[in-house]
Short mmCIF file of C-alpha atoms in Angstrom, two decimals:
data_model
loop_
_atom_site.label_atom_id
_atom_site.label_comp_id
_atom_site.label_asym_id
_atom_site.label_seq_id
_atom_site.Cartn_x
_atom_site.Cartn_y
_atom_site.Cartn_z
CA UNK A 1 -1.77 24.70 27.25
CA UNK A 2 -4.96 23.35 28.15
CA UNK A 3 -5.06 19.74 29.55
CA UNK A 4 -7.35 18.62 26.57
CA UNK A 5 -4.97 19.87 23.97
CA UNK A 6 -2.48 18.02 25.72
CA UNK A 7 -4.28 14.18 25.42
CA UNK A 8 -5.14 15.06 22.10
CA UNK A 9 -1.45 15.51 21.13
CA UNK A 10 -0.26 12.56 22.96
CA UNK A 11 -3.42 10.72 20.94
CA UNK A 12 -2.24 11.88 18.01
CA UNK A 13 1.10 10.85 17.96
CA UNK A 14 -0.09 7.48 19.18
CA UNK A 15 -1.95 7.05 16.12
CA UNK A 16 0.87 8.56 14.01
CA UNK A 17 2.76 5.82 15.47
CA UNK A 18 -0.02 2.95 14.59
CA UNK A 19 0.09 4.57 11.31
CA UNK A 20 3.90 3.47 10.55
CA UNK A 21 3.90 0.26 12.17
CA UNK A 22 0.65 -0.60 9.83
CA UNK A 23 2.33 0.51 6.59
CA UNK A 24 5.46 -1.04 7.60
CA UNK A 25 3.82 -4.48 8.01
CA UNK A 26 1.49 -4.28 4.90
CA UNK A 27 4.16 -3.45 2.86
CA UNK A 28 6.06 -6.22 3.33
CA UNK A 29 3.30 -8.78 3.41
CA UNK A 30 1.63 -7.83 0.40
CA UNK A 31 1.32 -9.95 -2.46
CA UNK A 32 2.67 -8.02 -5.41
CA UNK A 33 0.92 -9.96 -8.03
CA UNK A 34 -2.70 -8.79 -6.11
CA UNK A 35 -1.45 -5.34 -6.17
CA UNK A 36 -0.59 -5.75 -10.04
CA UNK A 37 -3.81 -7.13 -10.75
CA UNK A 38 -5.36 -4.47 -8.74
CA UNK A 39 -3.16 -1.38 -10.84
CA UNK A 40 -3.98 -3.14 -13.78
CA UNK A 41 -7.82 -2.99 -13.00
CA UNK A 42 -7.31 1.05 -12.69
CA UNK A 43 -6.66 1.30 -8.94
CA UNK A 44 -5.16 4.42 -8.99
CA UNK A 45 -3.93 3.68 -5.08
CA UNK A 46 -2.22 0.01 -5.98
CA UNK A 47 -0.45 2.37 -9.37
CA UNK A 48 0.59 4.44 -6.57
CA UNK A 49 1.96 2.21 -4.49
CA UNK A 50 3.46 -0.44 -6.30
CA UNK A 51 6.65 1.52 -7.27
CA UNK A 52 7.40 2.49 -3.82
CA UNK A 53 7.45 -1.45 -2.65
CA UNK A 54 9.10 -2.94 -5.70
CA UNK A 55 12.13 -5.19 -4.38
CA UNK A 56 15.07 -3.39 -3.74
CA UNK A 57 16.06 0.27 -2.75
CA UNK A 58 12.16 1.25 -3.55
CA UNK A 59 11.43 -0.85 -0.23
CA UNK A 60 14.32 -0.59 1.63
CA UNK A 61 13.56 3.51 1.52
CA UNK A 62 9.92 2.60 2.79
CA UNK A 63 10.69 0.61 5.29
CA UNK A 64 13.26 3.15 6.56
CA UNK A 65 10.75 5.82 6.34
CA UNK A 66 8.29 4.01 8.78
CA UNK A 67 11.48 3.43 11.12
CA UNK A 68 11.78 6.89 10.96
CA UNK A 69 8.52 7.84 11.65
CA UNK A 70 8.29 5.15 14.54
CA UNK A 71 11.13 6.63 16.05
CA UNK A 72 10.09 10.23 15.55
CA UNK A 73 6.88 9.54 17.21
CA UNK A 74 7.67 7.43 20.09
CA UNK A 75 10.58 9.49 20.80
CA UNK A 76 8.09 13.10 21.47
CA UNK A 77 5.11 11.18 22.96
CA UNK A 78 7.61 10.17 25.50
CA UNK A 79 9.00 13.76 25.88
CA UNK A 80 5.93 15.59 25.37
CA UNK A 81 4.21 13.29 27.71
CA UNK A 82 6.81 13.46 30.51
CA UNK A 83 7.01 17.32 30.16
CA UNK A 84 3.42 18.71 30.01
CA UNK A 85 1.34 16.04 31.53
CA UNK A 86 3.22 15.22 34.18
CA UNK A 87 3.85 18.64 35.28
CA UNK A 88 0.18 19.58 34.42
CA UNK A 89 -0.97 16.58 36.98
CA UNK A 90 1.65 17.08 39.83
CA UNK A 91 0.04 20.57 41.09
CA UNK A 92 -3.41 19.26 41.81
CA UNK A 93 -2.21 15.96 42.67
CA UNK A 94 0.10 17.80 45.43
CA UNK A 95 -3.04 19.63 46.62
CA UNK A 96 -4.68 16.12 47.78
CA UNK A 97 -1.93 14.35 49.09
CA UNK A 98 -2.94 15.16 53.05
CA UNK A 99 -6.75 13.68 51.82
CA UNK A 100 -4.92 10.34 50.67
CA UNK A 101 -3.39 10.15 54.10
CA UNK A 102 0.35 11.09 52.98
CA UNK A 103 2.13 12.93 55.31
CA UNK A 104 4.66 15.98 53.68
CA UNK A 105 4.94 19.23 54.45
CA UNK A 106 3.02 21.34 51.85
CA UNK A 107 4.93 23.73 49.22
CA UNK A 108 8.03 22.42 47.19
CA UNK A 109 8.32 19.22 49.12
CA UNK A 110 4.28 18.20 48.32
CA UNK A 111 5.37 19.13 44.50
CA UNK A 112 8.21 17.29 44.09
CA UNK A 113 6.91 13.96 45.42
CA UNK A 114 3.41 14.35 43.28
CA UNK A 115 6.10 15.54 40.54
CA UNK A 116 7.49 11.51 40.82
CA UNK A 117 4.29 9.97 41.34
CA UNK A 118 2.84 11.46 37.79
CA UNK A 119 5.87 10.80 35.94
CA UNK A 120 5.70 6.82 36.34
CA UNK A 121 1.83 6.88 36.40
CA UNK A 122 2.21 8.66 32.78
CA UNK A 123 5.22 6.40 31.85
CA UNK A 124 3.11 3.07 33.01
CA UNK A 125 0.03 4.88 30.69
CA UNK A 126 1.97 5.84 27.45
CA UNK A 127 3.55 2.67 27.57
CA UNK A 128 0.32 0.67 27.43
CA UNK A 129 -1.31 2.90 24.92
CA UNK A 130 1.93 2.89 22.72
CA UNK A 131 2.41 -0.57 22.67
CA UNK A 132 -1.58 -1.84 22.33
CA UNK A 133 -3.13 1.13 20.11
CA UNK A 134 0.82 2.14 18.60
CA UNK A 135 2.07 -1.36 18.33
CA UNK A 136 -0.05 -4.86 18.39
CA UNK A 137 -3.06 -3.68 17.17
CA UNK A 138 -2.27 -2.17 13.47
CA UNK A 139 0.38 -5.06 13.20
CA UNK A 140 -2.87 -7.33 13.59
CA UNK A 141 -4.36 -5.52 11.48
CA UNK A 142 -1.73 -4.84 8.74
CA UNK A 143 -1.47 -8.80 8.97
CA UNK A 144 -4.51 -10.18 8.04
CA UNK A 145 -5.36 -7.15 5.76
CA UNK A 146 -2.17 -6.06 4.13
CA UNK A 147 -3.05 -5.11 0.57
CA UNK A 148 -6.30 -2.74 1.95
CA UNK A 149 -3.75 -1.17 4.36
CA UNK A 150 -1.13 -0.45 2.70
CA UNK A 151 -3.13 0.95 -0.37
CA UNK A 152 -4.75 3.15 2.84
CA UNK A 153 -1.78 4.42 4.15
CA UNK A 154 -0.01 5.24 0.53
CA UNK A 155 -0.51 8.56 0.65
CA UNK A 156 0.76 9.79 3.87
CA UNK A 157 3.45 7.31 2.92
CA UNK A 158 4.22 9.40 0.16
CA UNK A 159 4.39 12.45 1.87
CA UNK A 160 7.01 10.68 4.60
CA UNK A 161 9.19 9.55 2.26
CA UNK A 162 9.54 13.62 0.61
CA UNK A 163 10.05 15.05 4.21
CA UNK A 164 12.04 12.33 5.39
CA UNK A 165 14.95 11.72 2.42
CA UNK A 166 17.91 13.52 3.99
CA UNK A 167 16.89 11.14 6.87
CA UNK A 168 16.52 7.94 5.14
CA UNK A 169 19.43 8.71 3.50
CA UNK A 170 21.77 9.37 6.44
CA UNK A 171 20.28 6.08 8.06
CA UNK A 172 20.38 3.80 4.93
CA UNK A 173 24.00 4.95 4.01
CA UNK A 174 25.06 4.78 7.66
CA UNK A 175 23.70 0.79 7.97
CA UNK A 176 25.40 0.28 4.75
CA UNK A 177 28.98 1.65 5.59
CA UNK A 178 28.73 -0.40 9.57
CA UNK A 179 27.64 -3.87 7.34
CA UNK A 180 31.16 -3.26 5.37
CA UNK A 181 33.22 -2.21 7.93
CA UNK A 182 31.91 -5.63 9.65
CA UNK A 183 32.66 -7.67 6.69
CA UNK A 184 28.48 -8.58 6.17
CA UNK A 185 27.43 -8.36 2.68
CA UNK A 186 24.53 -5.91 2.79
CA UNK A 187 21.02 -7.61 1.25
CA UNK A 188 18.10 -6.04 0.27
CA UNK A 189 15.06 -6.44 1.40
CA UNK A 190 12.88 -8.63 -1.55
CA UNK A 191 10.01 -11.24 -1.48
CA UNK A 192 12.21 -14.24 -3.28
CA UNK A 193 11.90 -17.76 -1.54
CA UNK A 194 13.80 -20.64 -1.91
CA UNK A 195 12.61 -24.09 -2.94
CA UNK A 196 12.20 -25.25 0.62
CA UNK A 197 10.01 -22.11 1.25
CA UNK A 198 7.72 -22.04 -1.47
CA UNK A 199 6.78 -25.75 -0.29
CA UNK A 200 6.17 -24.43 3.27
CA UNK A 201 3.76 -21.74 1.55
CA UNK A 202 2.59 -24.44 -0.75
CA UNK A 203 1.56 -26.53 2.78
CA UNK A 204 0.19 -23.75 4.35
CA UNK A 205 -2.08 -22.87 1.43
CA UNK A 206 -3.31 -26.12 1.50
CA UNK A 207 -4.32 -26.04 5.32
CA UNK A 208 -5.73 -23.13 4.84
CA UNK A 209 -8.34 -24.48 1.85
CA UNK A 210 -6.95 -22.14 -0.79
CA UNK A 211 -5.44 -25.63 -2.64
CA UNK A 212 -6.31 -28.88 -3.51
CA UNK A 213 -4.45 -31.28 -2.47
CA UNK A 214 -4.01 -32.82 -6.13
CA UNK A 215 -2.94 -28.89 -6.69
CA UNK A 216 -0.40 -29.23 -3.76
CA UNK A 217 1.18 -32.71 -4.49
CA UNK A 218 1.79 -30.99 -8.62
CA UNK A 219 3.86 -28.15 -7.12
CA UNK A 220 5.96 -29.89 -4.46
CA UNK A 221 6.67 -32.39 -7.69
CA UNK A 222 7.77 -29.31 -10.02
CA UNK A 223 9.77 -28.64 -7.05
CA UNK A 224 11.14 -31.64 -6.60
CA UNK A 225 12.54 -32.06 -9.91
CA UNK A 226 15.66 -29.88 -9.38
CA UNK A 227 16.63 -33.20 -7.16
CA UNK A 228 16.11 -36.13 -9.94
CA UNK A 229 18.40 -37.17 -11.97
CA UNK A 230 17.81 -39.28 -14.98
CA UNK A 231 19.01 -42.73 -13.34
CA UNK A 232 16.31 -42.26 -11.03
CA UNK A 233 13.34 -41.62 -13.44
CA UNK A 234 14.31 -43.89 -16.14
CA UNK A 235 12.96 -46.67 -17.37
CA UNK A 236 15.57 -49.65 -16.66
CA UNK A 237 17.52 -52.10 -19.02
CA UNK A 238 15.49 -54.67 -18.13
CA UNK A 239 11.88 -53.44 -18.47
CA UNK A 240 13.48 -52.35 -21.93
CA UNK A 241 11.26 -52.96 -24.79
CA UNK A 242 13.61 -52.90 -27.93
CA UNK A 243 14.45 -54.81 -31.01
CA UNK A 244 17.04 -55.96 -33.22
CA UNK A 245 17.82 -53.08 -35.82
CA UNK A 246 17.73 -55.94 -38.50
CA UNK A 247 14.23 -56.91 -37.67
CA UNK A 248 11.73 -56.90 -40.41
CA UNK A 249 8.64 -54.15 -40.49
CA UNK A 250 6.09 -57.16 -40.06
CA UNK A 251 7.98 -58.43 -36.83
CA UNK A 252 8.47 -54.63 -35.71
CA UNK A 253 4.51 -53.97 -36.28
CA UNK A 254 3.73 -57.24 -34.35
CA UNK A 255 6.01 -55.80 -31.54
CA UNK A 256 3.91 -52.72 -31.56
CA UNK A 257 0.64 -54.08 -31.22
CA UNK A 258 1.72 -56.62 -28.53
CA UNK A 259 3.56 -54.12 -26.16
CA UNK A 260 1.40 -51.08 -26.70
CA UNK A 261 3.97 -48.71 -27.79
CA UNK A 262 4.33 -46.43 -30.64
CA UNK A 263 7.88 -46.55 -30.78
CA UNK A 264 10.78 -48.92 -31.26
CA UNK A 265 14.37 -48.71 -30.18
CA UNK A 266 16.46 -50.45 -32.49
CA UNK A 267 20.14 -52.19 -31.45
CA UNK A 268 23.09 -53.57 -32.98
CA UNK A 269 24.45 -56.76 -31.39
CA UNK A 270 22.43 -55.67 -27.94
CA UNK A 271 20.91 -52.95 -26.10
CA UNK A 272 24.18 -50.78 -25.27
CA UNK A 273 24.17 -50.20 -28.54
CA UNK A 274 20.83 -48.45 -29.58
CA UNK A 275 21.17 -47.51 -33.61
CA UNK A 276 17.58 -45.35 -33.36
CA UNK A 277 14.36 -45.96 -33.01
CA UNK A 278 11.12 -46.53 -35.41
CA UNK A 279 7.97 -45.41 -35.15
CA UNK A 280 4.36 -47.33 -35.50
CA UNK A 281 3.23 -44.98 -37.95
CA UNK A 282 6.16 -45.27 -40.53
CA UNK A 283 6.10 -48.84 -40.22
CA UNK A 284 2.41 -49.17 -41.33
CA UNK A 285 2.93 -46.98 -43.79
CA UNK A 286 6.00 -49.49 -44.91
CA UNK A 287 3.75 -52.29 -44.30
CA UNK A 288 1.12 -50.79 -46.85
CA UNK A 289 3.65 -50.74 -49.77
CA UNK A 290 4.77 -54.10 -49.07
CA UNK A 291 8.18 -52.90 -47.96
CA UNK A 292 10.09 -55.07 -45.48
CA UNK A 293 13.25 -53.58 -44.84
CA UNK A 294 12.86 -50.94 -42.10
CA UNK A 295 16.34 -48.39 -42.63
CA UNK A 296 14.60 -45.85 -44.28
CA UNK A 297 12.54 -45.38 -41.39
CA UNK A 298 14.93 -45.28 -38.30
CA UNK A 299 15.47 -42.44 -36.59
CA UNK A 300 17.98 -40.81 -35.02
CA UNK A 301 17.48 -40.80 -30.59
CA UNK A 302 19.37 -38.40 -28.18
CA UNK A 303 21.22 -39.79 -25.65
CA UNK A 304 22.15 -38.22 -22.03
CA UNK A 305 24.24 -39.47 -19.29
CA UNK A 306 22.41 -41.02 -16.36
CA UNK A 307 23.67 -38.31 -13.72
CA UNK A 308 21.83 -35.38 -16.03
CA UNK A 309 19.59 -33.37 -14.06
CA UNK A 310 15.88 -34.09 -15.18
CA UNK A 311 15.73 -30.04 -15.96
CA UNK A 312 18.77 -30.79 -18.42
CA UNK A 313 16.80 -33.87 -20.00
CA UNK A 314 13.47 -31.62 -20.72
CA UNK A 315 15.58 -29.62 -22.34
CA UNK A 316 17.56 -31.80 -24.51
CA UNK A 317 13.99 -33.47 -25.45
CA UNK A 318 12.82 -29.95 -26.29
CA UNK A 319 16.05 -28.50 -28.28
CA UNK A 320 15.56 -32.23 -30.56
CA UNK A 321 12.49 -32.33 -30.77
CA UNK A 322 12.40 -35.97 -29.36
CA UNK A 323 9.67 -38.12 -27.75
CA UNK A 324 12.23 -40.37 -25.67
CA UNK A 325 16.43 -40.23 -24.89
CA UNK A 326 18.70 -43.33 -24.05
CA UNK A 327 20.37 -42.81 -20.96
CA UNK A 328 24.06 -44.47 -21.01
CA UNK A 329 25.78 -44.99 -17.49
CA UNK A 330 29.56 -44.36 -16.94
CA UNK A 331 30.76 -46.95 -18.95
CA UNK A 332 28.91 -46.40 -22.07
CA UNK A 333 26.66 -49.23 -21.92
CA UNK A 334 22.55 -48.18 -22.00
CA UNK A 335 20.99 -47.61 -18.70
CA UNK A 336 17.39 -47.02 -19.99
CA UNK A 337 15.43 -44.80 -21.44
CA UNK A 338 13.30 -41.59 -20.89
CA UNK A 339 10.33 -40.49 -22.33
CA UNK A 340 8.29 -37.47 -22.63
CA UNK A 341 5.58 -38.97 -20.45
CA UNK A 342 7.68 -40.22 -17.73
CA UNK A 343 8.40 -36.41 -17.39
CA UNK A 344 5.10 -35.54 -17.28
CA UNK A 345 4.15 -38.01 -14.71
CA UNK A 346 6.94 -36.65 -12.60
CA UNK A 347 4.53 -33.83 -12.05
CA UNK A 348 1.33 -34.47 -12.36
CA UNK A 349 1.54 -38.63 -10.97
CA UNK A 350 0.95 -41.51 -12.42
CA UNK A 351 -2.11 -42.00 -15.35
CA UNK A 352 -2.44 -44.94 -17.63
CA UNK A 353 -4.66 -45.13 -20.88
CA UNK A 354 -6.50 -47.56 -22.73
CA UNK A 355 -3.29 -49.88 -23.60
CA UNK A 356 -1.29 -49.42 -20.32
CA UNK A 357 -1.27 -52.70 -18.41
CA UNK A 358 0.96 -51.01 -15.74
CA UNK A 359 1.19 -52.68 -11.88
CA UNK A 360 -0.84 -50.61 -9.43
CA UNK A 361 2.18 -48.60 -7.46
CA UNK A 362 0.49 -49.14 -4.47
CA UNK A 363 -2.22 -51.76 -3.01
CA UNK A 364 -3.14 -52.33 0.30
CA UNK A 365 -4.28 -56.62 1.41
CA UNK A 366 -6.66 -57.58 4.39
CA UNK A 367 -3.95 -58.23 6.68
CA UNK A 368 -3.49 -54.62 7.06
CA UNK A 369 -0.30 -54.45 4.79
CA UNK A 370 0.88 -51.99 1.75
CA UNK A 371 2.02 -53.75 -1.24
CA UNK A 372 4.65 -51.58 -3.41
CA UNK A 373 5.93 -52.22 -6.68
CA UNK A 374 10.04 -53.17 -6.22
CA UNK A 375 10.72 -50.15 -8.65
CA UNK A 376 9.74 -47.58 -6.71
CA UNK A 377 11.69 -44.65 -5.79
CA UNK A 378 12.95 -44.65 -2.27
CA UNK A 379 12.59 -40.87 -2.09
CA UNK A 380 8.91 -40.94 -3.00
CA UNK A 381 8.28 -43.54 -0.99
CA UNK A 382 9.60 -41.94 1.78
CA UNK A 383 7.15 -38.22 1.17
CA UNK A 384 4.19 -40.56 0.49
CA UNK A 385 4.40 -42.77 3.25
CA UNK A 386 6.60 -40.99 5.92
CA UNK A 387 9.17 -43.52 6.35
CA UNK A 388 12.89 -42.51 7.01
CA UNK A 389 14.48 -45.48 4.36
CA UNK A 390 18.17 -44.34 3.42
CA UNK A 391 18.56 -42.77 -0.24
CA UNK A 392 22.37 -43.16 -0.41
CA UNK A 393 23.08 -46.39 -1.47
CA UNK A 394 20.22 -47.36 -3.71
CA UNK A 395 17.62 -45.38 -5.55
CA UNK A 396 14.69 -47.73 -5.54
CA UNK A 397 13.61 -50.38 -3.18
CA UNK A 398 14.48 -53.34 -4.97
CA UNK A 399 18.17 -51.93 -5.11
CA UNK A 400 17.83 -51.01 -1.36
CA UNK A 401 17.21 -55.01 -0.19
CA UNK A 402 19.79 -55.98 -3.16
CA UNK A 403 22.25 -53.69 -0.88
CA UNK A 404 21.40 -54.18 2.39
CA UNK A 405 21.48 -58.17 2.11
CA UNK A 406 24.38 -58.19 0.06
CA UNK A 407 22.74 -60.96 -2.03
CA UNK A 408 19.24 -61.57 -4.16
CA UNK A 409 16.71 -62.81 -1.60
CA UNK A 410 14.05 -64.99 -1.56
CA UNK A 411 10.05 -64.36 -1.84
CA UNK A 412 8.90 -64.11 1.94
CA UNK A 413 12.34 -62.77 3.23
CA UNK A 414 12.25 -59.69 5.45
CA UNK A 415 14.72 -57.01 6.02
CA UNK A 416 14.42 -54.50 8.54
CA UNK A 417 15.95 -51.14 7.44
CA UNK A 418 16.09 -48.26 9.86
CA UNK A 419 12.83 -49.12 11.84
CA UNK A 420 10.81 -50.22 8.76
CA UNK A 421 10.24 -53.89 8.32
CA UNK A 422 10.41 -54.93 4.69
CA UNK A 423 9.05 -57.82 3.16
CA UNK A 424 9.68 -59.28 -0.53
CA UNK A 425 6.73 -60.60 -1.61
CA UNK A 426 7.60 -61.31 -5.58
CA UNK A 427 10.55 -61.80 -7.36
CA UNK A 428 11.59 -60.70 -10.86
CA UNK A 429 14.85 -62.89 -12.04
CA UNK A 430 17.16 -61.09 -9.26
CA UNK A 431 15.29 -58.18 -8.88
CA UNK A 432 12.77 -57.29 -6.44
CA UNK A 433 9.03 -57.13 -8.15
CA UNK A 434 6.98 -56.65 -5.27
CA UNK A 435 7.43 -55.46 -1.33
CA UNK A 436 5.00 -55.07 1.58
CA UNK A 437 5.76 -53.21 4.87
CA UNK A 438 3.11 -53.11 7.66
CA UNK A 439 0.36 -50.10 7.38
CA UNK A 440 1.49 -49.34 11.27
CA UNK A 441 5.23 -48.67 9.91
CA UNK A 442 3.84 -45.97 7.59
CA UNK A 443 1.53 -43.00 7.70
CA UNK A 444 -0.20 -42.86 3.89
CA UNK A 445 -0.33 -39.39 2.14
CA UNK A 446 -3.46 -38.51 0.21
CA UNK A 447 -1.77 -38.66 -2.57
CA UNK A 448 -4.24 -39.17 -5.79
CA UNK A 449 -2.18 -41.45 -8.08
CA UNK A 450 -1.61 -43.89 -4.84
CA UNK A 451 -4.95 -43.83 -3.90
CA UNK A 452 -6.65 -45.01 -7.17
CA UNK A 453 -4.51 -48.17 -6.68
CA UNK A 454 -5.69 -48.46 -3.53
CA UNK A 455 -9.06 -48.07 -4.38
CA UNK A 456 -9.05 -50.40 -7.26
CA UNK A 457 -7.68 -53.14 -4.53
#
């Protein structure tokens, strides 16, 4: 065999090894839903594909076929190259020993030391070519490109998975049976991420310009509501806007109009005991006819525990078909009340129209200090301005000064809670209205919702 044929074997299986480490990496990062979009467009090579990498044994038999044909490859380019071009080298390399000033006696002796010499000069070659060409370059490339390689490399794909079944079979079935014998449950391989992963991707995205940050801040909040519970969305007892059940349409319609809201919850003796709720537009339609009395108008209101997952409330707002649900705590007594926008502004932030008079969550003053309002979830206070404030014991602030004194403060009274230095600045009967911690303590978010209160400063 000539000593061209020879590189061009050993060049061929180093590409046949590139070949398999590039489909093997493309497969698995691929995006399925590009390659859907792509089959659905009528590329015939993404229809072709997309069954071999679907999640499950479809991969796990691909990726076992590039192992396969990794190993098959490496394994002769080491042989073949340790056989045929070693051997081919040592003779002439033998003849021109004496010329590089080596001393040993010519014949067998001269072979078998040139014999040495071209087996680790081939080794140290091979190597470098299997592990740049074979190796780091098509994973690069499969990397950044993995869709346009792995619809490249489908059909020689397709052929190694037909001539190497009985293989990938032996292997897969042989993993399978040591992962019992050792007790570990055997997992395919799949592209499903957890919560905590989809945020990383949902960071990483946004680093790399492909989101907004508005976009960003509206998926980690989806995310984030498998954590809430209603007690910590809820709008409190005391901020309650309600009305005695007996109250007249006129005094009902006046309540309207002064608070802004289209609907009334209606109680019986006091708010733990909510009878149902009325609606602005029944009671001007009452008021037109000249009717006072407002029971043919109340209507019934779901309630929920205040330890319901927010995922439970939607639903339970969706199965009713209610706007709002009263929230009773453990002793049956109301805790608050939920609407269908305070959902919504779980996700997509704050927004006020026309007729909100809301507080801005968030100011900043001259002296270089951020004002919060005392309601204010300690959790999103802690993801919009980095701070490390414990979520155990309270779930706003106002409850987490309440705790950590042990007593109602005073206006002007600071607390300092696990390196954060926390001011009350206004006081609502013995709640907290109003904080301010200095901007140094904190590193602000661009969060949009916070920084239209800033703004408007």
């Amino acid at each position: 065999m000539s000593f061209v044929t020879a590189i061009t074997i050993v060049a061929l299986l180093v590409l046949m090894n590139a070949l398999y480490v590039s489909a093997e990496f493309a497969a698995v990062k691929s995006r399925k839903t590009r390659l859907v979009e792509m089959a659905a467009a009528g590329n015939t090579a993404a229809q072709r594909l997309l069954p071999l990498i679907m999640d499950g044994k479809p991969i796990d038999d691909y990726v076992a076929a590039c192992q396969v044909g990794i190993t098959v490859s490496s394994l002769t380019l080491g042989a073949y190259g340790q056989r045929v071009l070693a051997q081919g080298l040592a003779q002439p390399l033998a003849q021109i020993l004496p010329d590089l000033g080596i001393n040993v006696s010519p014949g067998v002796a001269a072979e078998a030391l040139a014999l040495s010499i071209t087996i680790w000069v081939i080794l140290l070659i091979i190597t470098t070519l299997q592990v740049v060409i074979g190796e780091l370059f098509p994973k690069s490339v499969a990397v950044q490109y993995p869709e346009r390689v792995a619809l490249a490399t489908v059909t020689p794909m397709r052929l190694s998975l037909f001539l190497f079944r009985p293989l990938i079979w032996l292997f897969n079935g042989s993993g399978t049976a040591l992962l019992k014998l050792m007790g570990i449950e055997h997992k395919e391989h799949g592209t499903v991420h957890s919560p905590e992963e989809i945020e990383i991707l949902v960071t990483a995205s946004t680093r790399g310009g492909l989101l907004e940050d508005e976009e960003r801040q509206m998926l980690r909040n989806t995310l984030r509501l498998r954590d809430l519970t209603a007690r910590q969305v809820m709008v409190h007892r005391t901020r309650l806007i309600a009305a005695p059940a007996e109250s007249s349409v006129e005094d009902l319609l006046r309540l309207c109009i002064d608070e802004g809201y289209t609907r009334i919850p209606l109680y019986q003796e006091s708010v733990d005991h909510i009878a149902g709720i009325v609606h602005v537009k029944d009671l001007f339609l009452l008021h037109t006819q000249g009717i006072s009395d407002n029971q043919s108008i109340v209507r019934d209101v779901a309630y929920v525990p205040e330890t319901m997952a927010i995922g439970e409330v939607w639903d339970t707002l969706r199965r009713t078909g209610q706007y709002m649900v009263i929230v009773f705590d453990e002793y049956g007594g109301t805790a608050g009340l939920i609407t269908l926008e305070d959902l919504i502004e779980e996700i997509f932030g704050e927004f006020q129209d026309e007729f909100d008079r809301e507080e801005d969550l968030f100011t900043e003053d001259t002296e270089g200090r951020y004002h919060l309002r005392g309601d204010l979830l300690i959790a999103d206070v802690n993801e919009y301005l980095q701070l490390k404030l414990p979520e155990e014991e309270a779930d706003t602030l106002s409850g987490l000064i309440l705790s950590t004194l042990g007593r109602v403060p005073q206006a002007g009274e600071e607390v300092t809670v696990n390196g954060t230095t926390i001011r009350v600045e206004k006081m609502a009967d013995l709640g907290v209205a109003e904080i301010s911690i200095p901007r140094q303590m904190a590193q602000m978010e661009r969060i949009p919702e916070w920084e239209a209160a800033a703004d408007d400063a």
